[in-house]
Short mmCIF file of C-alpha atoms and ligand atoms in Angstrom, two decimals:
data_model
loop_
_atom_site.label_atom_id
_atom_site.label_comp_id
_atom_site.label_asym_id
_atom_site.label_seq_id
_atom_site.Cartn_x
_atom_site.Cartn_y
_atom_site.Cartn_z
CA MET A 1 181.82 29.62 -148.30
CA ASN A 2 184.20 28.27 -145.69
CA GLU A 3 182.68 30.53 -143.11
CA LYS A 4 179.21 29.40 -144.02
CA ILE A 5 180.28 25.75 -143.70
CA ASN A 6 181.99 26.35 -140.36
CA ALA A 7 179.05 28.34 -139.00
CA LEU A 8 176.60 25.60 -139.98
CA LYS A 9 178.93 22.93 -138.63
CA LYS A 10 179.14 24.73 -135.32
CA GLU A 11 175.40 25.19 -135.18
CA ILE A 12 174.69 21.53 -135.90
CA GLU A 13 177.37 20.32 -133.50
CA GLU A 14 175.92 22.43 -130.71
CA LYS A 15 172.50 20.97 -131.38
CA LEU A 16 173.95 17.46 -131.45
CA ASN A 17 175.58 18.04 -128.07
CA GLU A 18 172.20 18.74 -126.59
CA VAL A 19 170.44 15.78 -128.10
CA LYS A 20 168.76 13.64 -125.44
CA ASP A 21 167.06 10.90 -127.37
CA ILE A 22 166.38 9.43 -130.75
CA ASN A 23 163.50 11.88 -131.30
CA ASP A 24 165.79 14.92 -130.91
CA LEU A 25 168.19 13.31 -133.33
CA THR A 26 165.50 12.71 -135.92
CA GLU A 27 164.41 16.29 -135.59
CA ILE A 28 167.93 17.57 -136.28
CA LYS A 29 168.22 15.29 -139.27
CA ASN A 30 164.91 16.54 -140.63
CA THR A 31 165.79 20.19 -140.07
CA TYR A 32 169.31 20.26 -141.46
CA LEU A 33 169.68 17.34 -143.83
CA ASN A 34 166.45 17.39 -145.78
CA LYS A 35 166.47 18.25 -149.48
CA LYS A 36 165.55 21.88 -148.87
CA GLY A 37 167.54 22.32 -145.68
CA PRO A 38 170.62 24.50 -145.07
CA VAL A 39 173.13 21.76 -146.00
CA ALA A 40 171.40 21.26 -149.34
CA ASP A 41 171.42 25.05 -149.82
CA LEU A 42 175.21 25.06 -149.41
CA SER A 43 175.56 22.25 -151.95
CA ASN A 44 173.36 24.14 -154.37
CA GLY A 45 175.51 27.23 -153.83
CA LEU A 46 178.51 25.35 -155.32
CA ARG A 47 176.94 25.75 -158.74
CA ASP A 48 177.73 29.47 -158.84
CA LEU A 49 181.43 29.02 -157.98
CA SER A 50 184.46 28.81 -160.25
CA VAL A 51 185.85 25.39 -161.13
CA ASP A 52 188.72 25.72 -158.64
CA ASP A 53 186.47 26.93 -155.86
CA LYS A 54 184.06 24.14 -156.69
CA LYS A 55 186.88 21.67 -156.08
CA THR A 56 188.02 23.21 -152.81
CA PHE A 57 184.67 23.87 -151.28
CA GLY A 58 183.11 20.74 -152.72
CA LYS A 59 185.63 18.70 -150.78
CA ALA A 60 185.16 20.80 -147.65
CA LEU A 61 181.41 20.41 -147.96
CA ASN A 62 181.69 16.63 -148.40
CA ASP A 63 183.98 16.31 -145.39
CA PHE A 64 181.50 18.36 -143.42
CA LYS A 65 178.58 16.21 -144.53
CA ASN A 66 180.44 12.98 -143.79
CA ASP A 67 181.42 14.31 -140.41
CA ILE A 68 177.85 15.26 -139.49
CA ASN A 69 176.44 11.97 -140.81
CA SER A 70 178.89 9.86 -138.87
CA LYS A 71 178.18 11.85 -135.69
CA ILE A 72 174.47 11.33 -136.18
CA GLU A 73 175.03 7.64 -136.85
CA GLU A 74 177.13 7.32 -133.72
CA LEU A 75 174.46 8.97 -131.59
CA LYS A 76 171.78 6.84 -133.18
CA ASN A 77 173.65 3.65 -132.29
CA LYS A 78 174.18 4.93 -128.77
CA PHE A 79 170.49 5.62 -128.26
CA GLU A 80 169.46 2.29 -129.75
CA GLU A 81 171.82 0.46 -127.45
CA GLU A 82 170.51 2.35 -124.43
CA GLU A 83 166.97 1.52 -125.46
CA LEU A 84 167.80 -2.15 -125.80
CA ASN A 85 169.53 -2.25 -122.42
CA LYS A 86 166.55 -0.59 -120.80
CA LYS A 87 164.24 -3.16 -122.37
CA LEU A 88 166.42 -6.07 -121.30
CA GLU A 89 166.58 -4.68 -117.78
CA SER A 90 162.82 -4.30 -117.47
CA GLU A 91 162.07 -7.70 -118.96
CA LYS A 92 164.66 -9.58 -116.99
CA ILE A 93 163.27 -12.68 -115.26
CA ASP A 94 164.46 -13.08 -111.73
CA ILE A 95 164.60 -16.82 -111.30
CA SER A 96 165.23 -16.46 -107.58
CA MET A 97 161.76 -14.97 -107.07
CA PRO A 98 159.25 -17.26 -105.36
CA SER A 99 156.73 -18.63 -107.84
CA MET A 100 153.03 -17.84 -107.85
CA ASP A 101 150.98 -19.96 -105.51
CA ILE A 102 148.98 -21.95 -108.03
CA PRO A 103 146.52 -24.23 -106.29
CA VAL A 104 146.99 -27.76 -107.52
CA GLY A 105 144.42 -30.50 -107.34
CA SER A 106 144.82 -34.02 -106.12
CA PRO A 107 142.96 -37.24 -106.78
CA ALA A 108 139.38 -37.09 -105.51
CA ILE A 109 138.95 -38.69 -102.12
CA VAL A 110 136.36 -41.27 -103.11
CA GLU A 111 138.36 -42.21 -106.18
CA THR A 112 141.43 -42.72 -104.00
CA ILE A 113 139.52 -44.99 -101.65
CA ILE A 114 138.13 -47.02 -104.55
CA GLU A 115 141.60 -47.45 -106.00
CA GLU A 116 143.03 -48.54 -102.66
CA SER A 117 140.20 -51.03 -102.23
CA GLU A 118 140.82 -52.41 -105.70
CA GLU A 119 144.49 -52.81 -104.86
CA PHE A 120 143.65 -54.89 -101.79
CA PHE A 121 141.14 -57.13 -103.53
CA ILE A 122 143.29 -57.59 -106.64
CA GLY A 123 145.94 -58.83 -104.22
CA MET A 124 143.38 -61.38 -102.99
CA GLY A 125 142.81 -62.62 -106.53
CA TYR A 126 139.62 -60.67 -107.32
CA ASP A 127 138.70 -59.33 -110.76
CA ILE A 128 137.51 -55.74 -111.01
CA LEU A 129 134.19 -55.63 -112.88
CA ASP A 130 131.94 -52.93 -114.22
CA GLY A 131 128.22 -52.80 -114.88
CA PRO A 132 125.73 -50.40 -116.47
CA GLU A 133 124.28 -47.58 -114.37
CA ILE A 134 121.04 -47.79 -116.36
CA GLU A 135 119.96 -51.25 -115.36
CA LEU A 136 117.10 -53.68 -115.85
CA ASP A 137 114.68 -54.10 -112.97
CA LYS A 138 115.28 -57.79 -113.48
CA TYR A 139 118.95 -57.52 -112.48
CA ASN A 140 118.65 -54.74 -109.93
CA PHE A 141 115.80 -56.46 -108.05
CA GLU A 142 114.11 -59.59 -109.40
CA MET A 143 117.10 -61.86 -109.74
CA LEU A 144 118.36 -60.65 -106.39
CA ASN A 145 115.30 -62.26 -104.83
CA LEU A 146 113.24 -59.08 -104.84
CA PRO A 147 110.13 -59.79 -106.92
CA LYS A 148 107.94 -56.87 -108.02
CA ASP A 149 105.78 -56.72 -104.90
CA HIS A 150 108.58 -57.33 -102.40
CA PRO A 151 108.33 -54.85 -99.49
CA ALA A 152 112.13 -54.46 -99.25
CA ARG A 153 112.06 -52.56 -102.54
CA ASP A 154 110.72 -49.61 -100.59
CA ALA A 155 114.02 -49.38 -98.71
CA GLN A 156 115.66 -48.18 -101.89
CA ASP A 157 113.63 -45.39 -103.42
CA THR A 158 114.45 -45.97 -107.04
CA TYR A 159 114.56 -43.75 -110.10
CA TYR A 160 112.60 -45.55 -112.80
CA LEU A 161 113.11 -44.74 -116.47
CA GLU A 162 110.41 -45.37 -119.03
CA GLY A 163 108.06 -47.67 -117.20
CA GLU A 164 108.92 -50.35 -114.72
CA ASN A 165 111.63 -52.31 -116.43
CA LEU A 166 114.42 -49.79 -116.72
CA LEU A 167 115.93 -47.88 -113.81
CA LEU A 168 119.02 -46.12 -112.51
CA ARG A 169 120.56 -48.89 -110.49
CA SER A 170 119.93 -48.39 -106.79
CA GLN A 171 122.77 -50.70 -105.78
CA THR A 172 125.82 -52.32 -107.35
CA SER A 173 124.44 -55.78 -106.54
CA PRO A 174 123.08 -56.31 -110.11
CA VAL A 175 126.70 -56.68 -111.20
CA GLN A 176 126.70 -59.87 -109.08
CA VAL A 177 123.86 -61.20 -111.21
CA ARG A 178 125.68 -60.30 -114.40
CA ALA A 179 128.88 -61.97 -113.18
CA MET A 180 127.03 -65.17 -112.20
CA LEU A 181 125.14 -65.33 -115.51
CA LYS A 182 128.48 -65.03 -117.27
CA GLY A 183 129.90 -67.80 -115.08
CA GLU A 184 127.02 -70.04 -116.30
CA GLY A 185 126.91 -71.95 -113.05
CA LYS A 186 130.28 -73.47 -113.80
CA THR A 187 133.11 -71.19 -112.75
CA PRO A 188 134.15 -69.80 -109.37
CA ILE A 189 133.91 -66.02 -109.07
CA ARG A 190 135.95 -63.49 -107.15
CA MET A 191 134.98 -60.01 -108.14
CA LEU A 192 134.86 -56.43 -106.92
CA CYS A 193 132.65 -53.89 -108.68
CA PRO A 194 132.91 -50.34 -107.43
CA GLY A 195 130.42 -48.00 -109.06
CA LYS A 196 127.79 -45.29 -108.89
CA VAL A 197 124.27 -45.91 -107.62
CA TYR A 198 121.20 -43.65 -107.49
CA ARG A 199 118.37 -43.21 -105.01
CA ARG A 200 115.56 -40.75 -104.45
CA GLU A 201 116.79 -39.56 -101.06
CA ASP A 202 116.46 -36.28 -99.22
CA ILE A 203 119.99 -34.90 -99.23
CA ASN A 204 121.45 -34.34 -95.79
CA ALA A 205 124.76 -34.77 -93.96
CA THR A 206 124.74 -38.53 -94.44
CA HIS A 207 122.53 -39.11 -97.49
CA GLU A 208 122.97 -38.32 -101.15
CA GLN A 209 121.07 -39.16 -104.33
CA GLU A 210 124.12 -40.33 -106.22
CA PHE A 211 126.88 -42.20 -104.46
CA ASP A 212 129.47 -44.92 -104.87
CA GLN A 213 129.32 -48.45 -103.60
CA ILE A 214 132.08 -51.01 -103.48
CA GLU A 215 130.51 -54.39 -103.98
CA GLY A 216 132.16 -57.77 -103.79
CA LEU A 217 131.15 -61.32 -104.61
CA VAL A 218 132.83 -64.67 -104.12
CA ILE A 219 131.31 -67.88 -105.47
CA ASP A 220 133.09 -71.18 -104.97
CA LYS A 221 132.75 -74.55 -103.30
CA ASN A 222 133.02 -74.79 -99.53
CA ILE A 223 132.61 -71.07 -98.87
CA SER A 224 131.34 -70.17 -95.43
CA LEU A 225 130.56 -67.13 -93.32
CA SER A 226 134.03 -67.32 -91.78
CA ASP A 227 135.53 -66.62 -95.24
CA LEU A 228 133.45 -63.46 -95.37
CA LYS A 229 134.51 -62.51 -91.86
CA GLY A 230 138.19 -63.10 -92.56
CA THR A 231 138.04 -61.14 -95.81
CA ILE A 232 136.30 -58.08 -94.39
CA ASP A 233 138.47 -58.11 -91.28
CA ALA A 234 141.66 -58.18 -93.38
CA PHE A 235 140.36 -55.38 -95.59
CA VAL A 236 139.46 -53.15 -92.66
CA LYS A 237 142.86 -53.70 -91.06
CA TYR A 238 144.54 -52.88 -94.40
CA MET A 239 142.51 -49.68 -94.69
CA TYR A 240 142.49 -48.43 -91.12
CA GLY A 241 145.31 -50.18 -89.31
CA GLU A 242 146.06 -53.42 -87.53
CA ASN A 243 144.27 -52.43 -84.33
CA THR A 244 140.91 -51.94 -86.05
CA GLU A 245 138.36 -54.60 -85.11
CA THR A 246 135.20 -55.75 -86.83
CA ARG A 247 131.96 -57.17 -85.51
CA PHE A 248 129.05 -58.82 -87.29
CA ARG A 249 125.43 -58.13 -86.43
CA PRO A 250 122.49 -60.09 -87.82
CA SER A 251 120.59 -58.12 -90.46
CA TYR A 252 118.28 -58.64 -93.39
CA TYR A 253 118.86 -58.44 -97.13
CA PRO A 254 116.65 -60.37 -99.55
CA PHE A 255 119.67 -61.57 -101.55
CA THR A 256 121.67 -63.03 -98.66
CA GLU A 257 120.95 -65.64 -96.01
CA PRO A 258 122.14 -65.19 -93.36
CA SER A 259 122.61 -61.44 -93.74
CA VAL A 260 124.87 -59.32 -91.58
CA GLU A 261 125.81 -55.77 -91.01
CA ILE A 262 129.46 -55.21 -90.29
CA ASP A 263 130.78 -52.59 -87.90
CA MET A 264 134.37 -51.55 -87.35
CA SER A 265 135.80 -50.14 -84.14
CA CYS A 266 136.00 -46.36 -84.23
CA ILE A 267 139.48 -45.17 -85.15
CA TYR A 268 138.84 -41.72 -83.74
CA CYS A 269 138.09 -42.60 -80.13
CA ASP A 270 138.88 -45.41 -77.72
CA GLY A 271 135.37 -46.74 -78.02
CA SER A 272 133.94 -44.18 -75.64
CA GLY A 273 132.03 -42.50 -78.50
CA CYS A 274 132.78 -39.43 -80.63
CA SER A 275 131.21 -37.43 -83.48
CA MET A 276 132.24 -40.17 -85.91
CA CYS A 277 130.70 -43.13 -84.09
CA LYS A 278 128.09 -41.17 -82.20
CA PRO A 279 127.91 -42.65 -78.71
CA LYS A 280 128.82 -46.18 -79.64
CA GLY A 281 132.49 -46.74 -80.45
CA TRP A 282 131.44 -48.78 -83.52
CA ILE A 283 130.75 -47.61 -87.07
CA THR A 284 128.65 -49.53 -89.60
CA ILE A 285 130.55 -49.84 -92.86
CA CYS A 286 129.07 -52.69 -94.81
CA GLY A 287 126.09 -54.90 -95.60
CA ALA A 288 126.91 -58.50 -96.41
CA GLY A 289 125.93 -62.13 -96.17
CA MET A 290 125.94 -65.55 -97.75
CA VAL A 291 124.42 -65.47 -101.23
CA HIS A 292 120.79 -66.60 -100.98
CA PRO A 293 120.11 -70.05 -102.53
CA ASN A 294 117.32 -68.47 -104.62
CA VAL A 295 119.79 -66.02 -106.12
CA LEU A 296 122.28 -68.78 -106.86
CA LYS A 297 119.55 -70.81 -108.52
CA MET A 298 118.18 -67.92 -110.58
CA CYS A 299 121.69 -67.16 -111.82
CA GLY A 300 122.40 -70.76 -112.78
CA TYR A 301 124.46 -71.98 -109.82
CA ASP A 302 123.38 -75.14 -107.96
CA PRO A 303 123.17 -74.18 -104.26
CA GLU A 304 123.92 -77.78 -103.28
CA GLU A 305 127.27 -77.48 -104.96
CA TRP A 306 128.17 -73.79 -104.81
CA GLN A 307 128.14 -71.22 -102.03
CA GLY A 308 129.13 -67.61 -101.97
CA PHE A 309 129.37 -64.48 -99.94
CA ALA A 310 128.74 -60.91 -100.98
CA PHE A 311 129.28 -57.51 -99.45
CA GLY A 312 128.59 -53.87 -100.23
CA PHE A 313 130.46 -50.88 -98.80
CA GLY A 314 129.52 -47.25 -99.15
CA ALA A 315 132.68 -45.78 -100.70
CA LEU A 316 132.06 -42.37 -99.24
CA ARG A 317 131.60 -43.81 -95.77
CA LEU A 318 135.00 -45.46 -96.07
CA ALA A 319 136.45 -42.15 -97.30
CA MET A 320 134.88 -40.10 -94.52
CA LEU A 321 136.48 -42.36 -91.95
CA LYS A 322 139.85 -42.10 -93.62
CA TYR A 323 139.68 -38.32 -93.85
CA ASN A 324 137.88 -37.49 -90.63
CA MET A 325 134.86 -35.89 -92.30
CA THR A 326 131.48 -35.55 -90.68
CA ASP A 327 129.48 -34.11 -93.56
CA MET A 328 129.53 -35.92 -96.91
CA ARG A 329 128.04 -33.02 -98.86
CA ILE A 330 131.41 -31.28 -98.82
CA ILE A 331 132.66 -33.77 -101.39
CA HIS A 332 130.47 -32.33 -104.14
CA GLU A 333 130.64 -28.68 -103.17
CA ASN A 334 133.97 -27.79 -104.76
CA ASP A 335 135.42 -27.16 -101.35
CA LEU A 336 139.12 -26.59 -101.85
CA ARG A 337 139.82 -28.54 -98.71
CA GLU A 338 139.06 -31.60 -100.75
CA THR A 339 142.04 -30.87 -102.93
CA LYS A 340 144.18 -30.77 -99.82
CA ASN A 341 142.82 -34.17 -98.81
CA PHE A 342 141.63 -32.99 -95.37
CA ASP A 343 143.67 -34.61 -92.63
CA ARG A 344 144.05 -38.10 -93.84
CA LYS A 345 144.36 -40.65 -91.10
CA ASP A 346 147.01 -43.02 -92.34
CA VAL A 347 147.60 -45.68 -89.83
CA LYS A 348 148.96 -48.25 -92.20
N1 LIG B 1 123.05 -53.71 -101.88
C1 LIG B 1 123.00 -53.37 -100.47
C2 LIG B 1 122.58 -51.91 -100.33
O1 LIG B 1 122.71 -51.18 -101.26
C3 LIG B 1 124.32 -53.58 -99.83
C4 LIG B 1 124.65 -55.05 -99.77
C5 LIG B 1 124.21 -55.82 -98.76
C6 LIG B 1 125.35 -55.62 -100.77
C7 LIG B 1 124.49 -57.15 -98.66
C8 LIG B 1 125.62 -56.99 -100.74
C9 LIG B 1 125.19 -57.73 -99.66
O2 LIG B 1 126.31 -57.61 -101.68
O3 LIG B 1 125.48 -59.05 -99.65
O4 LIG B 1 122.15 -51.54 -99.28
#
């Protein structure tokens, strides 16, 4: 019996010495320690022995079994620890590695310009107002001194909705009407209303069908053209730097009298002409004028008592100048350069 135990012990120990991984170990366990395996056979063999032999060999057999089991357990722990270390090693996060280059966005250019404009005009005591983009013909045209058959309506090819009374506003000027109606001819107004407008245009480098305007209106007593000039000049200097100049040219809008177009000196050349200002050295940025007496009257303000000025910027035009862009279509084409804000000219 002793010999059998020692032979089996030797055999198993040799196998255990060669074990390489947990699978080998499991195999040994299955081969030798299962209920019908050689170790069980030895245990069964005890039955045929005398009581004394049973005692002696029973103990020897138990020691042998305990010995084998603890060796197997030891190896099992060793393999499990190795496995865990391997896993930890492979999943280790190296925090010194450079991170992935995730492109991040930034505020949209036009939105930025609108916010900066609002900041300036809020500082001048203006309210920021909003108006509907689906507008009544009455507010978009008629009360701005553009009756139904007025030829100047052709200048703004308008999207009409359901007949002739409802349209997508072609300008932000109807917000002026709404503000004056709310003022009921009694209160002064200082307001800025940036917003979207719509026109049936052929899209090209400088025209779009949907764009943003930044409109302003001031109504008070003793307002003159020089107030308009001072306001626009201060705004342009705030936006593009102290050295930027403005000039007024006579123009025509049905809702203002006199009407002007306002140019600013080109910030990209010394006035000799460049791709931004074409050959002129001046860039048109704004339509404006003194609010027409008819408009004042229609909106409930007595022109003998009240005067006002109004102006309308193209937001994208202001943005293009700030960011040195020559083609406005890029804004809506998901060009990643927009997220990098082009090369912003900050002369403030
Ligand atoms: N509404 C004009 C346009 O879309 C721009 C404009 C001109 C607005 C003169 C004004 C203004 O308030 O006084 O072309």
